[in-house]
Structures are given as C-alpha cells and as structure tokens.
mmCIF file of C-alpha atoms and ligand atoms in Angstrom:
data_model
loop_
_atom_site.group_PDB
_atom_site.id
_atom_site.type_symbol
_atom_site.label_atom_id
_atom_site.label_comp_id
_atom_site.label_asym_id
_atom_site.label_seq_id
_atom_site.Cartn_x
_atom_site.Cartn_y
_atom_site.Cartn_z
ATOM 1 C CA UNK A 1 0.000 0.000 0.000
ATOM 2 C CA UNK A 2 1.646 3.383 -0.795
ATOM 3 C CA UNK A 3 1.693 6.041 1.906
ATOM 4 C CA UNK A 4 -1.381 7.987 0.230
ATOM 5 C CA UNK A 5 -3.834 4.932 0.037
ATOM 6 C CA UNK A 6 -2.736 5.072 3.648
ATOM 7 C CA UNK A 7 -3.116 8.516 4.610
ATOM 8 C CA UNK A 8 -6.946 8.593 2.763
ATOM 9 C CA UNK A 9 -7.760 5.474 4.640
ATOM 10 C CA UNK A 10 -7.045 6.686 7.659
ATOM 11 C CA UNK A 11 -8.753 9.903 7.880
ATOM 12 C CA UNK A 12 -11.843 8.242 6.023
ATOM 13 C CA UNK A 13 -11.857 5.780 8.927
ATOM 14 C CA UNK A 14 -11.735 8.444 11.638
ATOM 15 C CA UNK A 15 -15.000 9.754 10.146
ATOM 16 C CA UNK A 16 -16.779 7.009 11.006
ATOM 17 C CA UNK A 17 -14.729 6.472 14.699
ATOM 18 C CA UNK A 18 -16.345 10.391 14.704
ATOM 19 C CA UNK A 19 -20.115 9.037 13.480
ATOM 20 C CA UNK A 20 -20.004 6.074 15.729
ATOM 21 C CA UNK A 21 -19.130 8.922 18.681
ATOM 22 C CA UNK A 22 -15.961 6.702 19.457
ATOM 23 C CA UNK A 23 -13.345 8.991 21.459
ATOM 24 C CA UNK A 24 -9.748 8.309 19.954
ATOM 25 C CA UNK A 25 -6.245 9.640 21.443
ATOM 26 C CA UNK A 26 -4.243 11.355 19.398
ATOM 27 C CA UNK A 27 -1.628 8.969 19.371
ATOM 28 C CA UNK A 28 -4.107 5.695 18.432
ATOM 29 C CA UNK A 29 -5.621 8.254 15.367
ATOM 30 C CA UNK A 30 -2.166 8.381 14.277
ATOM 31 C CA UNK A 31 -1.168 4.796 14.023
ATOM 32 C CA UNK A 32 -4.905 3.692 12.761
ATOM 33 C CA UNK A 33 -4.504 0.229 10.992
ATOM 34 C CA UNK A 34 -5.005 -0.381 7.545
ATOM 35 C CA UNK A 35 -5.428 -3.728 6.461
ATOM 36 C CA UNK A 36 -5.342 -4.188 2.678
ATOM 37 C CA UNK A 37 -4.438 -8.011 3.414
ATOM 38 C CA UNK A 38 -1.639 -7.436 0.379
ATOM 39 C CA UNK A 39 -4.212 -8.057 -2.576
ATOM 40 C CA UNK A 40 -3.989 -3.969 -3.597
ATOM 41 C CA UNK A 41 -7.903 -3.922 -3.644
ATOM 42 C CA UNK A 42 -8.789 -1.728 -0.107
ATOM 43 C CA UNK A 43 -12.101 -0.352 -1.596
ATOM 44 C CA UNK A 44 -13.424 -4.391 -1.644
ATOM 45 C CA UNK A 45 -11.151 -6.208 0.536
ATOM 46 C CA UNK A 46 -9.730 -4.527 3.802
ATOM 47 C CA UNK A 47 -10.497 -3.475 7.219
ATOM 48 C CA UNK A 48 -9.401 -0.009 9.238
ATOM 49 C CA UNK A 49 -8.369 -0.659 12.684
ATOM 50 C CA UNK A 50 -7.687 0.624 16.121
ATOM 51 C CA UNK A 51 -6.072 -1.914 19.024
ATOM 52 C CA UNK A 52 -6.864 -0.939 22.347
ATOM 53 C CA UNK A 53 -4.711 -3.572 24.184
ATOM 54 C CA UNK A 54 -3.064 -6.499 22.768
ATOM 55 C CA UNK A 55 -1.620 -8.420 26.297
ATOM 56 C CA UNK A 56 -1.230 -12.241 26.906
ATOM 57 C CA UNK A 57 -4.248 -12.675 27.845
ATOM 58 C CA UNK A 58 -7.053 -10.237 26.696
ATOM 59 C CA UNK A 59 -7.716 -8.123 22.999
ATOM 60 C CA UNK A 60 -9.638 -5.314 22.180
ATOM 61 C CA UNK A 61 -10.289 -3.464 18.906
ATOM 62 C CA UNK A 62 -12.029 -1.673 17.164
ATOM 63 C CA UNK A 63 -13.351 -2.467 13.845
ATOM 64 C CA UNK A 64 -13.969 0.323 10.338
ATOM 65 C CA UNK A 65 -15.903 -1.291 7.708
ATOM 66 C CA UNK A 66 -16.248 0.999 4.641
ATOM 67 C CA UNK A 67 -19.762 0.793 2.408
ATOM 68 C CA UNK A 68 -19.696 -2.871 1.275
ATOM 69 C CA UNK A 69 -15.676 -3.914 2.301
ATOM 70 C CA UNK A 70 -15.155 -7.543 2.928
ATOM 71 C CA UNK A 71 -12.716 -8.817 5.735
ATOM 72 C CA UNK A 72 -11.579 -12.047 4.075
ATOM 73 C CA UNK A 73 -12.119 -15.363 4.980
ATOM 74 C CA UNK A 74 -9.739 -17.361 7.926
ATOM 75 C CA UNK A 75 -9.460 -18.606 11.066
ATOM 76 C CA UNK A 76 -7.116 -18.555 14.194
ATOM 77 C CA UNK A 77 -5.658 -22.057 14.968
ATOM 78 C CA UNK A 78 -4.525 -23.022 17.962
ATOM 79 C CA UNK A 79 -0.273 -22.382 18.760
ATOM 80 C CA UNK A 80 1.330 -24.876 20.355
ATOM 81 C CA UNK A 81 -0.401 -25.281 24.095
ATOM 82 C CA UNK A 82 -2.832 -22.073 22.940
ATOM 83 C CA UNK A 83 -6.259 -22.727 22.144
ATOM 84 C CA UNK A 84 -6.594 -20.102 19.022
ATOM 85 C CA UNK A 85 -8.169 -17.143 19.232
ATOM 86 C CA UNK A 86 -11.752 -16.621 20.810
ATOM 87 C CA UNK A 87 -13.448 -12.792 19.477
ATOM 88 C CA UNK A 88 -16.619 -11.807 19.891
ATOM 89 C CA UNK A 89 -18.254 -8.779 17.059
ATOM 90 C CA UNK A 90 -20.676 -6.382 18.544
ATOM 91 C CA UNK A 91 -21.862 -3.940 16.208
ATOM 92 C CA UNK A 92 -21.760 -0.315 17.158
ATOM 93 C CA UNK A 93 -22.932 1.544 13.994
ATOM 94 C CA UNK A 94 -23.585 0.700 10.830
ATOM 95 C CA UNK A 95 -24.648 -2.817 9.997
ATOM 96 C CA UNK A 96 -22.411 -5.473 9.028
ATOM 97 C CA UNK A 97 -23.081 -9.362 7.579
ATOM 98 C CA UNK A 98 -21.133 -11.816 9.500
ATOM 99 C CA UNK A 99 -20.880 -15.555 7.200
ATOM 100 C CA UNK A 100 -19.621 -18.854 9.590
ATOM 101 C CA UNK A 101 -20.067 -22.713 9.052
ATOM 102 C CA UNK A 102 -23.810 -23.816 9.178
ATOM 103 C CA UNK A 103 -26.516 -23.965 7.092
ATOM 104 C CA UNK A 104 -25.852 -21.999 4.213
ATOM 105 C CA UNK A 105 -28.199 -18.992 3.434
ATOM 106 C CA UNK A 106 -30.067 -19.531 0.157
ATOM 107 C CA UNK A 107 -30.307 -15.732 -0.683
ATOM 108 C CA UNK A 108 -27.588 -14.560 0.550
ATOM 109 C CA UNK A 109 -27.135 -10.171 1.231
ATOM 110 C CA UNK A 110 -23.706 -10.572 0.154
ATOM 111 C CA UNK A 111 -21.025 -11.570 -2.436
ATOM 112 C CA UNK A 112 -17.674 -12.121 -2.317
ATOM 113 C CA UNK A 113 -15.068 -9.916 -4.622
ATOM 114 C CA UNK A 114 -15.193 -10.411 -7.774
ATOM 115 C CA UNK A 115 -12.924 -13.527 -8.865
ATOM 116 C CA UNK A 116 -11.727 -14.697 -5.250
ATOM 117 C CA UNK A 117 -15.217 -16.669 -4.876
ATOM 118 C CA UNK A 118 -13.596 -19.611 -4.455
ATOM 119 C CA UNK A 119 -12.059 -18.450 -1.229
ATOM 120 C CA UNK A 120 -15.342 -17.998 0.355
ATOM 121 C CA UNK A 121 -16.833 -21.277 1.606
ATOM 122 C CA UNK A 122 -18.615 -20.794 4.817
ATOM 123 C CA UNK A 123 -22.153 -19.451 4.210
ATOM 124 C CA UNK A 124 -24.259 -19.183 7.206
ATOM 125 C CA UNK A 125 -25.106 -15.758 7.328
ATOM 126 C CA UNK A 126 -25.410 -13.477 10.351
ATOM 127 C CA UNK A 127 -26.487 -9.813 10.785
ATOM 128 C CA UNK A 128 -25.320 -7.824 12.939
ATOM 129 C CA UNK A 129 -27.154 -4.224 13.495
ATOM 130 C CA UNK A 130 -25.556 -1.856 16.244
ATOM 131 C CA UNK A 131 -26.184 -3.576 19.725
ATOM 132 C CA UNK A 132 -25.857 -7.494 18.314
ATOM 133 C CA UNK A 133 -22.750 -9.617 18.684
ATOM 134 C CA UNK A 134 -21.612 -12.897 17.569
ATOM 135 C CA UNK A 135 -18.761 -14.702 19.286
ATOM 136 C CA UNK A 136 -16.537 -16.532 16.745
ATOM 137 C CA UNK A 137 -14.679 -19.798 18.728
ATOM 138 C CA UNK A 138 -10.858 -20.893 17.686
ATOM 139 C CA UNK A 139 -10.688 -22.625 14.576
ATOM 140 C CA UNK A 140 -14.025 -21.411 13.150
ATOM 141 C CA UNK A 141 -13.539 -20.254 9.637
ATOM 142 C CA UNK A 142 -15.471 -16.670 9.322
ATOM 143 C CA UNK A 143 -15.909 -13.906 6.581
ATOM 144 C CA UNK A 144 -17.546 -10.519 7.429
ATOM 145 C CA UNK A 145 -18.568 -7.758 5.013
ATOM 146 C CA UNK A 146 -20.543 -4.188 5.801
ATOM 147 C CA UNK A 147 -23.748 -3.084 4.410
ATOM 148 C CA UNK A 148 -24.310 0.070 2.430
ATOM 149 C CA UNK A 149 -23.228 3.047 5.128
ATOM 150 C CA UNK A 150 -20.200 0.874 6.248
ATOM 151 C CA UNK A 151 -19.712 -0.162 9.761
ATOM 152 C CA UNK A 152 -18.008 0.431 13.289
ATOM 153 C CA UNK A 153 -17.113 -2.905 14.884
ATOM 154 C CA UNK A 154 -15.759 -3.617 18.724
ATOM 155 C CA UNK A 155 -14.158 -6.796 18.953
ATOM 156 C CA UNK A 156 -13.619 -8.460 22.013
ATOM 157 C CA UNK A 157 -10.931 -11.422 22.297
ATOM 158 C CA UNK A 158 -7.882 -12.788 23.678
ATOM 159 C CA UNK A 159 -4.590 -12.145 22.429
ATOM 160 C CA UNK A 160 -4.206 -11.472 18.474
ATOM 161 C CA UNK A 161 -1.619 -12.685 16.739
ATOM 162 C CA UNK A 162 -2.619 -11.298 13.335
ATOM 163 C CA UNK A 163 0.341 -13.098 11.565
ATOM 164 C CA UNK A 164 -1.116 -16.377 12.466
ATOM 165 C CA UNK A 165 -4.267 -16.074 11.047
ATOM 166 C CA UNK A 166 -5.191 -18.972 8.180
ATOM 167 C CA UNK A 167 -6.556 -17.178 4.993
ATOM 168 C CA UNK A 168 -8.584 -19.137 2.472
ATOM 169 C CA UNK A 169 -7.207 -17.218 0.223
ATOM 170 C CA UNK A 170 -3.412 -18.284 0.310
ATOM 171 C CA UNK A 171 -2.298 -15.153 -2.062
ATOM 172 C CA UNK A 172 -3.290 -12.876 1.255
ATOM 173 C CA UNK A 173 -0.510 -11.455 3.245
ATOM 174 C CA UNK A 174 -2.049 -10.442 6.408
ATOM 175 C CA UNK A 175 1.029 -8.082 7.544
ATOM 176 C CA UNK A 176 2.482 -6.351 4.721
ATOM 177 C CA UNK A 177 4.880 -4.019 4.300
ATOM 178 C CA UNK A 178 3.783 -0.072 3.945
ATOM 179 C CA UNK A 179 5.597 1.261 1.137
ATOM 180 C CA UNK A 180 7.530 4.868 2.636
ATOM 181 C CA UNK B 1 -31.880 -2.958 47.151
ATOM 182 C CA UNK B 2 -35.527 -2.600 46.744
ATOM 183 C CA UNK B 3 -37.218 -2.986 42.887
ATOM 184 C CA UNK B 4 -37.935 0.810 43.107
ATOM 185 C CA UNK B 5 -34.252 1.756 43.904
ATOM 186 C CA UNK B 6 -32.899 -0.855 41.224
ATOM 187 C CA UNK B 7 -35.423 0.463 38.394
ATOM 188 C CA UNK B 8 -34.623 4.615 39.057
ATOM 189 C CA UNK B 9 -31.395 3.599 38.752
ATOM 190 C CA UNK B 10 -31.225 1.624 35.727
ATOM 191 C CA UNK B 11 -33.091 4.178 34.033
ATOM 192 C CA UNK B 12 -30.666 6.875 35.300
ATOM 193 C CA UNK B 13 -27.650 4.406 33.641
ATOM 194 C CA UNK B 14 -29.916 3.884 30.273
ATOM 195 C CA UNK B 15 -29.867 7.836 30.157
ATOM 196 C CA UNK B 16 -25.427 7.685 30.301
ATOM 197 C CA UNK B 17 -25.587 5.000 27.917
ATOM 198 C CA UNK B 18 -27.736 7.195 25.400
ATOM 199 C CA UNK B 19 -25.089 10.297 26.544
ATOM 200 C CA UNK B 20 -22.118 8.028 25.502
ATOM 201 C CA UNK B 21 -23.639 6.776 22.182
ATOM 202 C CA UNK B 22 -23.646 3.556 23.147
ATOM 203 C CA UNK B 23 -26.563 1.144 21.430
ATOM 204 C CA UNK B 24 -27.824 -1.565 23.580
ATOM 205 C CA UNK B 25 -30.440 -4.424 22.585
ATOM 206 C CA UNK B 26 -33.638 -4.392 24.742
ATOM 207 C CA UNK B 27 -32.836 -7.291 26.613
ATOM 208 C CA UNK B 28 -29.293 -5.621 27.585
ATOM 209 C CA UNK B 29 -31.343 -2.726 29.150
ATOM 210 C CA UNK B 30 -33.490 -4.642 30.932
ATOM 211 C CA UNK B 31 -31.017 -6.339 32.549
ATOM 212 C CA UNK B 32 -29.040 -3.774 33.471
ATOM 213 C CA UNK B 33 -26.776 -4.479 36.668
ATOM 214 C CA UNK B 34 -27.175 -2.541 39.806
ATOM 215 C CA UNK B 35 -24.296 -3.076 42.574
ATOM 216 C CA UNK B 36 -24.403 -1.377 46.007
ATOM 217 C CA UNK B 37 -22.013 -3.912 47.357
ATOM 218 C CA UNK B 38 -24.795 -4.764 49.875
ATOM 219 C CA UNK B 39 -23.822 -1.341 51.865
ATOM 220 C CA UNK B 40 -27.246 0.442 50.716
ATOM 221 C CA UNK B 41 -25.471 3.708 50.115
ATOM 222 C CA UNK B 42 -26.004 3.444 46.165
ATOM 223 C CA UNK B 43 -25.491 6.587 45.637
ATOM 224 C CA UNK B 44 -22.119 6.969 46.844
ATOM 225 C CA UNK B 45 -20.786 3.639 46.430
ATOM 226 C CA UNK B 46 -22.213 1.822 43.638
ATOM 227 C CA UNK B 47 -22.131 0.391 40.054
ATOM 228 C CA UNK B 48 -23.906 -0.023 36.958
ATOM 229 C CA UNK B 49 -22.916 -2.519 34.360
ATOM 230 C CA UNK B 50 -23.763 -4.507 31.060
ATOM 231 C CA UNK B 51 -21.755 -7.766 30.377
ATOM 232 C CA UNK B 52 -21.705 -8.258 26.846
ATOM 233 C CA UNK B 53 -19.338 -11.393 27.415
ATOM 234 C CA UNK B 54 -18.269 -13.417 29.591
ATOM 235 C CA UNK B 55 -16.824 -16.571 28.466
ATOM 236 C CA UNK B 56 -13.962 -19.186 30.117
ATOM 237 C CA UNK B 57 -11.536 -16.862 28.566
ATOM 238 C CA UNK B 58 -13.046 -13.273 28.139
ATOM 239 C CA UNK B 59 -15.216 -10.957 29.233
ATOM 240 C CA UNK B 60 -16.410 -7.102 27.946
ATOM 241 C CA UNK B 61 -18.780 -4.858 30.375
ATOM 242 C CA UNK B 62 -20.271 -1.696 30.114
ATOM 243 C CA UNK B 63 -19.960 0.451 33.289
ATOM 244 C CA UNK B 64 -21.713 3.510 34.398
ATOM 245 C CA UNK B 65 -20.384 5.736 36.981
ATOM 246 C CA UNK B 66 -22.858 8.224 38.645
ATOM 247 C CA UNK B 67 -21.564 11.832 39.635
ATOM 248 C CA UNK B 68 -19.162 10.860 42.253
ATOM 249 C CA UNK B 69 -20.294 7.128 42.826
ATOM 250 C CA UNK B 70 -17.336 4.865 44.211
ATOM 251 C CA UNK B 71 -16.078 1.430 43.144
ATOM 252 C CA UNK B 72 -15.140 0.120 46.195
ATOM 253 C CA UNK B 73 -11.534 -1.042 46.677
ATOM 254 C CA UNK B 74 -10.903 -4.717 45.657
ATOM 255 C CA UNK B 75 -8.650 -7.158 44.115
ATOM 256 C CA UNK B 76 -9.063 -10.292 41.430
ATOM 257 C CA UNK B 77 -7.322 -12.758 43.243
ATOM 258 C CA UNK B 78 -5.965 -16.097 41.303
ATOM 259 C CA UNK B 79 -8.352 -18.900 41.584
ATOM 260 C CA UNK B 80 -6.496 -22.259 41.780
ATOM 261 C CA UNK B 81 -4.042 -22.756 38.396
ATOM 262 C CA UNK B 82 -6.153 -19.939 37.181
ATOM 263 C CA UNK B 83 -4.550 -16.480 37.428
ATOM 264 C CA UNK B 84 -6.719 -13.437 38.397
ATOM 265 C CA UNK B 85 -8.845 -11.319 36.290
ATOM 266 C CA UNK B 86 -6.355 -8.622 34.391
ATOM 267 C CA UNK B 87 -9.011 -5.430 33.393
ATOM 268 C CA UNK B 88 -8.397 -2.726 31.171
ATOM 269 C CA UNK B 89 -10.578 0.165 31.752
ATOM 270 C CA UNK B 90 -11.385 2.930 29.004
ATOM 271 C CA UNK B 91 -13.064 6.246 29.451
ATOM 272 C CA UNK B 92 -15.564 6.916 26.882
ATOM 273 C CA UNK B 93 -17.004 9.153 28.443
ATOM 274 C CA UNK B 94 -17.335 11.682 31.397
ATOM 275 C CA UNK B 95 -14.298 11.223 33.935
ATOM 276 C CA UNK B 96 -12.847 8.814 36.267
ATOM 277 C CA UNK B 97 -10.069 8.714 38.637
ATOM 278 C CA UNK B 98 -8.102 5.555 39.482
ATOM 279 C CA UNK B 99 -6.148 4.390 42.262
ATOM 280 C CA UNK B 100 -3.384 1.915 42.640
ATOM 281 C CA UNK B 101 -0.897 0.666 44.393
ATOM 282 C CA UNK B 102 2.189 3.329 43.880
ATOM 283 C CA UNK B 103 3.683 6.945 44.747
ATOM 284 C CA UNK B 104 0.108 8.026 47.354
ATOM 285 C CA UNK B 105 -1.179 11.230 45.183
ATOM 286 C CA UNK B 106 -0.351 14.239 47.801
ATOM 287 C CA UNK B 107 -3.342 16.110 47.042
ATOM 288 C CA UNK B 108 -5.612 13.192 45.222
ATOM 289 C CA UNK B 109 -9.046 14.901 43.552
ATOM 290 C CA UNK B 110 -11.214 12.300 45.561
ATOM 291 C CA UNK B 111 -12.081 11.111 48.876
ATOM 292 C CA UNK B 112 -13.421 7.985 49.969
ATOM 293 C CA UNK B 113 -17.015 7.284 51.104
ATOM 294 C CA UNK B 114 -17.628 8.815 54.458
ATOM 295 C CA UNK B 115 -16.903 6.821 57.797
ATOM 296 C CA UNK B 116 -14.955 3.734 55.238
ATOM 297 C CA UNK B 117 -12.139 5.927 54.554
ATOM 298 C CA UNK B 118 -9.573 2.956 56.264
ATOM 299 C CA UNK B 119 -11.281 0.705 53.443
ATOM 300 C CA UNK B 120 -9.691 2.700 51.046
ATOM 301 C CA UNK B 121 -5.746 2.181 50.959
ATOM 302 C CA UNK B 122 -4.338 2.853 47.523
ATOM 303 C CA UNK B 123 -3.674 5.701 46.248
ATOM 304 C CA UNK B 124 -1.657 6.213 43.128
ATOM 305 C CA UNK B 125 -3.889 8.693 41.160
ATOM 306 C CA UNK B 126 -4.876 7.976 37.324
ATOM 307 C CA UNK B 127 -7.274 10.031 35.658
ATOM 308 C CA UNK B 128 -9.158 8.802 32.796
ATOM 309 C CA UNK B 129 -11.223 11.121 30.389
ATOM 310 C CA UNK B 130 -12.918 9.528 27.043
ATOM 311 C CA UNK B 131 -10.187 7.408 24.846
ATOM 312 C CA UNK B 132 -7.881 7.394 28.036
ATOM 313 C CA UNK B 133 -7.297 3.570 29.423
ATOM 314 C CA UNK B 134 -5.167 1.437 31.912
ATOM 315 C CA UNK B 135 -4.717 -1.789 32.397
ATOM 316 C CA UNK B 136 -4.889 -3.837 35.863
ATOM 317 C CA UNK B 137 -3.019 -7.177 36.247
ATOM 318 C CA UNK B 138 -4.456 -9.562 38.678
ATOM 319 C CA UNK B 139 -4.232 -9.375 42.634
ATOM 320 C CA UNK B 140 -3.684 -5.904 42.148
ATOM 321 C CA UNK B 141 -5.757 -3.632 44.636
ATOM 322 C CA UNK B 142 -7.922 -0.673 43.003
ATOM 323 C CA UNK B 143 -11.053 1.481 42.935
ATOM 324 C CA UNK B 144 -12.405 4.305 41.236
ATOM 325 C CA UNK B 145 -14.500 7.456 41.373
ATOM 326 C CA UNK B 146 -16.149 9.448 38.854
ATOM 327 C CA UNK B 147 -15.665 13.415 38.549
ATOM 328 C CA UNK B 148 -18.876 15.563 38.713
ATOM 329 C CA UNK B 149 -20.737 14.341 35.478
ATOM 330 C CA UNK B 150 -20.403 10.641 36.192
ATOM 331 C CA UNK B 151 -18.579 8.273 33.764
ATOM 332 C CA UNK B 152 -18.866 5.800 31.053
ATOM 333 C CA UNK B 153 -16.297 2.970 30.713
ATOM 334 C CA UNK B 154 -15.568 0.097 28.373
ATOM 335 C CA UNK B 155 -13.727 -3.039 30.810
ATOM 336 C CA UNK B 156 -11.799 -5.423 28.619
ATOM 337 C CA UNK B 157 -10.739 -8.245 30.883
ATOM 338 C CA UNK B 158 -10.752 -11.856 31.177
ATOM 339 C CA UNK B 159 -13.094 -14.084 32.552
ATOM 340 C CA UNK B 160 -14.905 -12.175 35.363
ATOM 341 C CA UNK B 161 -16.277 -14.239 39.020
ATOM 342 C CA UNK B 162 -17.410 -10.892 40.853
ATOM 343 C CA UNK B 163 -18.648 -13.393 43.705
ATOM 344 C CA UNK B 164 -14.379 -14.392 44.003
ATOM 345 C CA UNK B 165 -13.662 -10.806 43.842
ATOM 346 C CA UNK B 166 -11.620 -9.165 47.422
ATOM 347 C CA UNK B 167 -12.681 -5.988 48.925
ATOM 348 C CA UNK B 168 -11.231 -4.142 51.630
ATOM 349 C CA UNK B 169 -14.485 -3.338 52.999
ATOM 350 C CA UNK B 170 -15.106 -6.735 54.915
ATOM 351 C CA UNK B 171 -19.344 -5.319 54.785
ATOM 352 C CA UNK B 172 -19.217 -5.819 51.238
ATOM 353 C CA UNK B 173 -21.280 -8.326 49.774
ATOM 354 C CA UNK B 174 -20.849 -8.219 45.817
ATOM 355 C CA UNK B 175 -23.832 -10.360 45.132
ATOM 356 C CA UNK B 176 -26.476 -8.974 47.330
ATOM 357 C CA UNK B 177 -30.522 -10.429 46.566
ATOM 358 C CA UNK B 178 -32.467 -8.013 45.363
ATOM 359 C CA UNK B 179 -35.413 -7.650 47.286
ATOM 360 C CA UNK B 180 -38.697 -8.391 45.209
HETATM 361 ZN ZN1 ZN C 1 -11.149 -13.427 12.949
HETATM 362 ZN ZN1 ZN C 2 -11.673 -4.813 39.386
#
C-alpha cells in the first residue's frame, strides 16, 4: 500500500470512529490500521483498525468497515499449548453481515469480490445491526462484510496474533509491508 | 436494594448509555446491573454494568459511573491454576479517577465514602477522560470514582467471578438479593 492509500484510509476511517461517537487519542488516530491483506484492492477487501490492548491474555479493537468492504475469509488455529483465538463482534454503527459454518443462506445479502469466490466457503449468514454480537470460537472459519453506510465494529478477544491467522485465500498477506 | 431503587437507577444508567452513544439491545437494558455492594449507600458507592461477554476466557462490560459514585476497593485474586482477572478500563465518556498501588497522590481529587475511609488504601492517582485507558493485572488492589458528570467505561478483561472478587471493605457483599 503506498503512503497515500494510507493517509486517505485513515482519515476516512476516523470519520466514522467520529459518526459512531468513538473517542480516539491522538496517538491511536495516528497509528490507525489499515489492512489491505496485500491483494492492492482496499475499496473491496480490507479493514481499518484501532487496538486498544493487545496483552497475553485479553484483545480489544475496534473495527472500520467501509460501504460494502469484505474482511476475508480465515481462522485462528490453535499455537502450540494455545487454544486459538476466541473474538466476539458487537456492532456499534452501521450494519455489518457476518458468514460462519452452518446452514448456508439460500439468498444470501452478500457476495464475495469479484474472482476470489472460491475463497469464500462458509455461508451461514449473520447480521449484525448496532447492539448485536456474535462470538466466533478458535478454529471457526469466518468472513464478514458491511452493508451500504459501512460499519463500526468492537471486537472483544484474547490475544491477536494477526500473523497467524489462516486465509482461504493463500495469495493474502495479512502483515504487509507499507511502502515509505 | 428494593425494585424501586434498582429500576430509578437503571433508568438513570440507560440515560449515560444514550449520553455516551452507546446502542444496547432491549434485553441488555433490561437487565441492566445494579451493585451497592450490599452497603445500601447506592449513591455513593455503587455500580452499573452490562456484560456483553463473559466466556472461560473473556469478558467485555459496560460500566456507568454516577456523579461521584465509588467502586469500592478490591482485588481479582488467582483462583487455583487460574490467574486473576487482568481489566483494562477505558473512558468513553465523562471522567474517572483511578487508584493503585504506587507513589500516594499528595493532594488526590477524591475522597473515599464517608466513615470507610480505612477501606480505602491505595492511592496512586490515574485520571481517565474519554479514549484514556489502563490496564490492571491480577491481585492488584484498586477502585475508582467518577468526577462531577459521572462516567462511562468500556472493561476489557478476562473471565470475570465478581462473587471471588476481594474488597477491603469486609461489609461488602458483591452479590447482594435483590429484594422483590
Ligand atoms: Zn477473525
Ligand atoms: Zn476490578
């Protein structure tokens, strides 16, 4: 991602932290996440974040969804002695569709990005409108993409360990490098 | 607590949550938790909460802070191979001052509850205002007061057992009935 996709990213996702009426430091607007999971394509595939804490133990984030923006497919396996990790989603604003193993929705309200359909396999669909959760278990493979305004996401977990995660898609590179 | 004293004051909280821009299903605001510890002072030393989560391995709450209500001092001990709850509180909004173990502030901006002031024996001073956050590892002793306009705060943590929770105050019942 060059610094510029960057930049725009970031201040578009502060307007909805700022919509949402989620209070940010200066320091955490600064170093807001942008996830374009290396495929080039943020409009479509990407998520905006903020990490509140990150210890042993406990995670918290929170979530930007731009207008239709899918968070690709994966799971968190377990590491070593460490059951993988646990999050829950609770929608703040917005509205976002949440797809996990189960009975697949017939009509579904969502599609995957164009040519990577293949990498979405779990169809069981799950909306989440501000106030409703879903909690996600280890070694559940999940896919979550906003509606039309976007969406503003808190996830509760325990520890991330983002470079871990198990894409579908194996061309994803969940940590990339920000081109200076 | 009587019903009347437990409904005024879950309507008072649902009235911070709406201040704070925080959406919460209709069950969640039914339920809303009202602690006085069993001490019948609510006012002054009290709580208001909403668990969103509270699994084996993590837990998210809601808490609401009236104009100068008290936390009473307490500590998550470690429960057999389990170690104790670690908490991360964040302001979102109003104010709240913190106190832990550490430097005693000289000229601290609260004062305990009147006549339990030797229940109250920390006194490292943290203020929090909204996006401001600190993290408590277990078997650490704390409590907190809001400023003037009360408080709203997110609590990250792991698995909460309030009924294992320590307080100073050996009065304090966490779990009190509620009268019907
Ligand atoms: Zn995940
Ligand atoms: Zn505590």
């Amino acid at each position: 991602m060059d610094k510029g996709t960057y930049l725009k990213a970031r201040n578009r996702a502060l307007e909805y932290f700022s919509k949402a009426g989620i209070i940010l430091t200066d320091k955490e607007k600064e170093n807001i996440e942008v996830a374009d999971f290396g495929l080039n394509r943020l409009e479509e595939i990407g998520l905006q974040l903020v990490t509140y804490i990150n210890t042993k133990r406990v995670c918290a984030k929170e979530l930007i969804l731009f207008p239709e923006q899918t968070c690709p497919e994966h799971q968190h396996p377990s590491l070593g002695d460490l059951p993988g990790k646990e999050e829950t989603f609770r929608c703040r604003w917005g509205k976002v569709y949440l797809y996990v193993p189960g009975e697949a929705e017939t009509n579904p309200s969502c599609i995957p990005p164009a040519g990577n359909e293949r990498y979405y396999t779990v169809w069981h669909e799950i909306e989440l409108n501000p106030g409703e959760q879903y909690t996600i278990y280890p070694e559940t493979l999940h896919w979550f993409k906003a509606g039309k305004e976007g969406a503003v996401i808190s996830e509760f977990s325990t520890r991330s360990v983002d470079e871990k995660d198990i894409f579908t898609n194996p061309d994803i590179n969940r940590i990339p490098d920000l081109e200076e």
